[in-house]
Tab-separated table of C-alpha atoms in Angstrom:
chain	number	residue	atom	x	y	z
A	1	MET	CA	44.437	-234.795	-84.785
A	2	ILE	CA	41.986	-236.478	-82.992
A	3	GLU	CA	39.951	-238.775	-85.724
A	4	PHE	CA	36.603	-240.127	-84.562
A	5	GLU	CA	33.565	-241.381	-86.787
A	6	GLY	CA	30.283	-239.307	-85.786
A	7	PRO	CA	28.896	-235.472	-85.793
A	8	ILE	CA	31.795	-232.912	-84.780
A	9	PRO	CA	30.287	-231.245	-81.456
A	10	GLU	CA	29.076	-227.394	-81.375
A	11	GLY	CA	28.696	-224.979	-79.083
A	12	LEU	CA	29.377	-225.552	-75.312
A	13	GLN	CA	26.956	-227.509	-74.352
A	14	SER	CA	27.985	-231.155	-72.872
A	15	ILE	CA	28.280	-234.599	-74.700
A	16	SER	CA	25.582	-237.039	-73.391
A	17	LEU	CA	25.097	-240.614	-74.554
A	18	PRO	CA	22.142	-241.349	-76.916
A	19	GLU	CA	18.991	-241.675	-75.896
A	20	ASN	CA	18.674	-245.362	-75.909
A	21	PHE	CA	21.915	-245.981	-74.282
A	22	ASP	CA	20.405	-248.422	-71.929
A	23	GLU	CA	19.058	-250.362	-74.539
A	24	LEU	CA	22.491	-250.999	-76.836
A	25	SER	CA	24.240	-254.178	-76.491
A	26	ALA	CA	27.469	-254.382	-74.228
A	27	GLU	CA	29.846	-253.762	-77.759
A	28	GLU	CA	27.592	-251.036	-78.647
A	29	GLN	CA	27.682	-248.757	-75.616
A	30	LEU	CA	31.854	-249.173	-75.561
A	31	GLU	CA	31.784	-247.681	-78.561
A	32	ALA	CA	28.998	-244.728	-77.975
A	33	LYS	CA	31.538	-244.161	-75.134
A	34	LYS	CA	34.389	-244.123	-77.357
A	35	LEU	CA	33.131	-241.730	-79.531
A	36	ARG	CA	31.768	-239.439	-76.628
A	37	ALA	CA	35.142	-239.547	-75.163
A	38	ALA	CA	36.372	-238.572	-78.632
A	39	GLN	CA	34.284	-235.420	-79.253
A	40	SER	CA	35.125	-234.339	-75.469
A	41	LEU	CA	38.646	-234.430	-76.326
A	42	TYR	CA	37.641	-232.371	-79.417
A	43	LYS	CA	35.623	-230.136	-78.007
A	44	LEU	CA	38.425	-229.510	-75.111
A	45	TYR	CA	41.311	-228.730	-77.488
A	46	THR	CA	38.783	-226.433	-79.924
A	47	ILE	CA	37.747	-224.368	-76.428
A	48	GLN	CA	41.876	-224.575	-75.583
A	49	MET	CA	42.592	-223.751	-78.480
A	50	MET	CA	39.870	-219.960	-78.696
A	51	GLN	CA	41.548	-219.401	-75.236
A	52	ASP	CA	44.975	-219.695	-76.302
A	53	TYR	CA	44.704	-218.202	-79.674
A	54	PRO	CA	42.144	-215.509	-79.877
A	55	GLU	CA	42.666	-214.658	-83.246
A	56	ILE	CA	41.603	-217.973	-84.900
A	57	ALA	CA	38.791	-218.082	-82.273
A	58	ALA	CA	37.821	-214.460	-84.224
A	59	ALA	CA	39.001	-216.012	-87.619
A	60	LEU	CA	36.263	-218.606	-86.585
A	61	ARG	CA	33.155	-216.679	-85.967
A	62	PHE	CA	33.714	-214.756	-89.216
A	63	ARG	CA	33.761	-218.116	-90.836
A	64	ASP	CA	29.536	-218.310	-89.931
A	65	SER	CA	29.250	-214.223	-90.812
A	66	LEU	CA	27.356	-213.279	-94.362
A	67	PRO	CA	31.157	-211.989	-95.405
A	68	GLY	CA	33.029	-214.875	-94.253
A	69	GLN	CA	29.998	-217.776	-95.388
A	70	ILE	CA	30.761	-215.880	-99.375
A	71	THR	CA	34.811	-215.914	-98.878
A	72	GLY	CA	34.505	-219.161	-97.967
A	73	LEU	CA	32.175	-220.585	-100.743
A	74	SER	CA	33.595	-218.612	-103.379
A	75	GLY	CA	36.190	-221.319	-104.161
A	76	SER	CA	32.472	-223.262	-104.879
A	77	LEU	CA	32.456	-221.247	-107.883
A	78	PHE	CA	34.112	-223.940	-110.481
A	79	SER	CA	31.904	-227.099	-108.304
A	80	GLY	CA	28.536	-225.732	-109.853
A	81	GLY	CA	27.824	-223.367	-106.489
A	82	GLU	CA	27.720	-219.998	-108.121
A	83	PRO	CA	24.326	-219.956	-107.676
A	84	ILE	CA	24.327	-219.324	-104.164
A	85	VAL	CA	27.510	-216.951	-104.095
A	86	GLN	CA	25.609	-214.871	-106.066
A	87	GLY	CA	22.302	-215.403	-103.857
A	88	MET	CA	24.444	-214.598	-101.268
A	89	LEU	CA	26.343	-211.476	-102.850
A	90	ILE	CA	22.721	-210.262	-103.449
A	91	ARG	CA	21.798	-210.425	-100.160
A	92	LEU	CA	24.913	-208.685	-98.692
A	93	GLN	CA	23.971	-205.794	-101.669
A	94	GLU	CA	20.714	-205.539	-99.928
A	95	LYS	CA	22.253	-205.737	-95.927
A	96	TRP	CA	25.670	-203.936	-97.312
A	97	ALA	CA	24.490	-200.325	-94.942
A	98	THR	CA	24.541	-202.879	-91.852
A	99	TYR	CA	28.270	-205.061	-92.593
A	100	ILE	CA	30.301	-201.668	-94.311
A	101	GLY	CA	27.780	-198.125	-93.006
A	102	SER	CA	25.969	-195.782	-95.215
A	103	SER	CA	29.206	-193.739	-96.057
A	104	VAL	CA	30.543	-196.072	-98.608
A	105	PRO	CA	28.518	-196.845	-101.608
A	106	CYS	CA	28.110	-201.101	-102.290
A	107	PRO	CA	30.402	-201.736	-105.928
A	108	LEU	CA	27.537	-204.229	-106.405
A	109	SER	CA	24.451	-203.931	-108.131
A	110	PHE	CA	21.710	-206.493	-109.539
A	111	ILE	CA	18.461	-205.612	-111.577
A	112	GLU	CA	15.919	-207.441	-110.919
A	113	GLU	CA	16.000	-209.868	-113.305
A	114	ASP	CA	19.577	-210.835	-112.258
A	115	LYS	CA	17.282	-211.818	-108.738
A	116	GLN	CA	14.436	-213.366	-110.048
A	117	LYS	CA	17.285	-215.697	-112.431
A	118	GLN	CA	19.709	-216.451	-109.688
A	119	LYS	CA	16.479	-217.415	-107.580
A	120	GLU	CA	15.698	-219.942	-110.861
A	121	ASP	CA	19.397	-221.047	-111.019
A	122	GLU	CA	19.624	-221.446	-107.222
A	123	LYS	CA	16.161	-224.185	-107.439
A	124	LYS	CA	17.760	-226.175	-109.836
A	125	TRP	CA	20.804	-226.462	-108.079
A	126	ALA	CA	19.058	-227.457	-104.859
A	127	SER	CA	17.192	-230.038	-107.017
A	128	GLY	CA	20.383	-231.576	-107.868
A	129	VAL	CA	21.879	-230.900	-104.190
A	130	VAL	CA	19.037	-233.223	-103.153
A	131	LEU	CA	19.834	-236.017	-105.735
A	132	MET	CA	23.339	-235.770	-104.166
A	133	GLU	CA	21.887	-236.226	-100.612
A	134	GLU	CA	20.404	-239.365	-101.701
A	135	PHE	CA	23.339	-240.906	-103.835
A	136	LEU	CA	25.039	-240.168	-100.478
A	137	ASP	CA	22.719	-241.732	-98.234
A	138	GLN	CA	22.469	-244.660	-100.219
A	139	VAL	CA	26.361	-244.796	-100.230
A	140	GLY	CA	26.498	-244.627	-96.276
A	141	ALA	CA	29.805	-243.162	-95.362
A	142	TYR	CA	29.836	-240.213	-92.484
A	143	ARG	CA	30.095	-237.442	-94.323
A	144	GLY	CA	31.303	-234.623	-91.609
A	145	TRP	CA	34.919	-235.548	-92.712
A	146	ASP	CA	34.866	-234.087	-96.420
A	147	GLY	CA	34.210	-237.413	-97.502
A	148	TRP	CA	37.579	-238.697	-95.849
A	149	VAL	CA	36.668	-242.290	-94.333
A	150	ASN	CA	39.116	-244.322	-91.679
A	151	HIS	CA	42.042	-246.271	-93.548
A	152	SER	CA	40.258	-249.668	-92.346
A	153	SER	CA	36.726	-248.957	-94.305
A	154	TYR	CA	38.370	-247.158	-97.164
A	155	GLU	CA	38.439	-250.254	-99.497
A	156	TYR	CA	34.690	-251.014	-98.069
A	157	TYR	CA	33.647	-247.506	-99.362
A	158	LYS	CA	35.564	-247.878	-102.596
A	159	VAL	CA	33.843	-250.669	-104.174
A	160	ARG	CA	30.442	-249.188	-102.702
A	161	LEU	CA	30.420	-245.970	-104.260
A	162	GLU	CA	31.483	-247.838	-107.357
A	163	LYS	CA	28.416	-249.813	-106.839
A	164	CYS	CA	26.056	-246.981	-105.918
A	165	ARG	CA	27.659	-244.997	-108.853
A	166	HIS	CA	26.197	-247.234	-111.187
A	167	GLU	CA	22.620	-248.296	-110.169
A	168	PHE	CA	22.513	-243.970	-109.982
A	169	LEU	CA	23.145	-244.204	-113.591
A	170	ASP	CA	21.012	-246.719	-114.667
A	171	SER	CA	18.201	-245.319	-112.926
A	172	GLN	CA	18.953	-241.775	-113.705
A	173	CYS	CA	19.825	-242.156	-117.187
A	174	ALA	CA	17.837	-243.645	-120.491
A	175	THR	CA	20.654	-243.037	-122.828
A	176	ASN	CA	24.336	-243.579	-123.650
A	177	GLU	CA	24.497	-240.012	-124.005
A	178	GLU	CA	22.827	-238.851	-120.755
A	179	ILE	CA	25.442	-240.838	-119.030
A	180	SER	CA	28.480	-240.031	-120.820
A	181	GLN	CA	27.002	-236.485	-119.557
A	182	TRP	CA	26.523	-237.642	-115.756
A	183	GLU	CA	30.660	-238.788	-115.702
A	184	ALA	CA	31.485	-235.627	-117.284
A	185	VAL	CA	30.266	-234.245	-114.656
A	186	TRP	CA	30.484	-236.345	-111.990
A	187	PRO	CA	32.061	-235.383	-108.401
A	188	PHE	CA	33.127	-238.617	-106.423
A	189	MET	CA	36.244	-239.795	-107.629
A	190	GLY	CA	37.399	-243.101	-106.003
A	191	LYS	CA	41.072	-242.619	-105.225
């Protein structure tokens, strides 16, 4: 496995060094070159895998389609993602003929009230996502690896996560009851 801290490269374009590369210190330039090398290896591995295993490549392309996103997000129903999944199902109902054809009736049926409620719920969900993004920015860990950090950074981010949690609760809560409500749904468990 290729392990690095930084964005996962997308597409087939080559990986560039940062625009301010010449202004970086020698150590920062070395780190930038190491990151580019790791990202390049990751991309080459992905390209080779797609050539050797076209079925996997097709599955990865499916992942980015509306039906693939619905399938992928269905697991989010139990972690608060229901408004997004329901919105995608509404879009699937509206575009059913595009994906399946007009000869098969759509098994989904949403009335206008359902659609309006979904829009309201999605706005509330989006507000929660903004709060979470702000919190994660405060923690400062790279987020492209689904919460994983390098072993050498683990203890630092474990302490940082707990400090940021306390600061968040202090800024959002006025009562012990509110603190208890936030703690009951807190998504980040330091382990």
